Amino acid sequence: MTSDQSLRNVAILSAVAVGAGVCGFLIAKRKYSAPSVINRVHQKTKAKVVNTITSDELGTKDSFCRCWKSKTFPYCDGTHNRHNKETGDNIGPLIIEHK
């Protein structure tokens, strides 16, 4: 093998290694990076979303949203089920039962 062939082989292997590294980085970045904003729609004009619910407003059993995707926020509408299926997440509501 000549030195030209050796240099060519090193260049090819380097290009393949760099390509594989870039592909691996992009796949890992997509798989493991989370969006930086959780709440994308509810009360965006406020500095902080705070909901107060008094005990006389509660029924015998209430479910509260923890995924921030409910159309009936702060109450759960089951939207987390679709979110969990799409992302592999396991978020569910806060359920309060009155006894």
XYZ file of C-alpha atoms in Angstrom:
99
model
C 0.000 0.000 0.000
C 1.406 3.374 -0.960
C 1.374 6.434 1.249
C -1.222 8.034 -1.083
C -3.543 5.064 -0.524
C -2.971 5.239 3.232
C -3.804 8.949 3.288
C -6.912 8.318 1.203
C -8.028 5.525 3.573
C -7.456 7.751 6.611
C -9.451 10.558 4.960
C -12.349 8.206 4.152
C -12.373 6.726 7.649
C -12.232 10.202 9.186
C -15.174 11.367 7.067
C -17.208 8.291 8.013
C -16.384 8.752 11.713
C -17.344 12.437 11.634
C -20.577 11.634 9.776
C -21.473 8.913 12.266
C -20.708 11.243 15.166
C -22.891 14.006 13.748
C -25.747 11.565 13.096
C -25.471 10.163 16.616
C -25.443 13.641 18.118
C -28.539 14.723 16.168
C -30.443 11.565 17.075
C -29.542 11.896 20.768
C -30.395 15.589 20.769
C -33.838 14.902 19.317
C -34.529 11.927 21.576
C -33.351 13.371 24.886
C -33.963 17.106 24.604
C -37.172 18.467 26.051
C -38.937 21.655 25.070
C -37.896 24.530 27.287
C -41.458 25.817 27.775
C -44.038 23.580 29.419
C -47.046 25.909 29.354
C -47.625 26.953 25.763
C -51.179 28.326 25.948
C -52.682 28.946 29.402
C -52.698 32.475 30.874
C -49.565 33.570 29.018
C -50.048 37.234 29.983
C -49.432 36.406 33.652
C -45.983 36.121 35.211
C -47.025 32.879 36.947
C -50.081 30.666 36.541
C -51.751 30.134 39.900
C -55.237 28.699 40.299
C -57.070 28.730 43.617
C -60.054 26.450 44.044
C -62.031 26.513 47.261
C -63.384 23.350 48.832
C -67.002 24.354 48.183
C -66.236 24.411 44.430
C -65.085 20.799 44.450
C -67.249 17.798 43.719
C -66.825 14.354 45.251
C -63.925 13.602 42.895
C -61.959 16.083 40.773
C -59.030 15.622 38.411
C -56.524 18.426 37.881
C -54.245 18.755 34.876
C -50.491 18.300 35.287
C -49.526 18.148 31.590
C -50.561 21.734 30.734
C -52.329 20.536 27.591
C -55.928 20.340 28.875
C -58.508 22.496 27.107
C -60.346 22.730 30.459
C -57.267 23.750 32.497
C -56.859 23.604 35.498
C -59.137 20.572 35.256
C -57.960 17.451 33.419
C -59.685 16.543 30.149
C -57.597 13.427 29.430
C -55.292 15.110 26.897
C -52.297 13.610 28.720
C -53.243 10.205 27.270
C -52.419 11.370 23.728
C -49.287 13.148 24.979
C -48.111 9.957 26.737
C -48.745 7.836 23.645
C -46.830 10.273 21.387
C -43.868 10.844 23.702
C -43.599 7.745 25.892
C -44.158 9.978 28.942
C -46.230 8.831 31.921
C -47.849 12.028 33.197
C -51.334 11.840 34.675
C -53.720 14.078 36.595
C -53.836 15.015 40.245
C -57.025 13.381 41.527
C -58.697 14.645 44.673
C -61.409 12.515 46.253
C -63.616 13.824 49.038
C -64.686 11.265 51.627
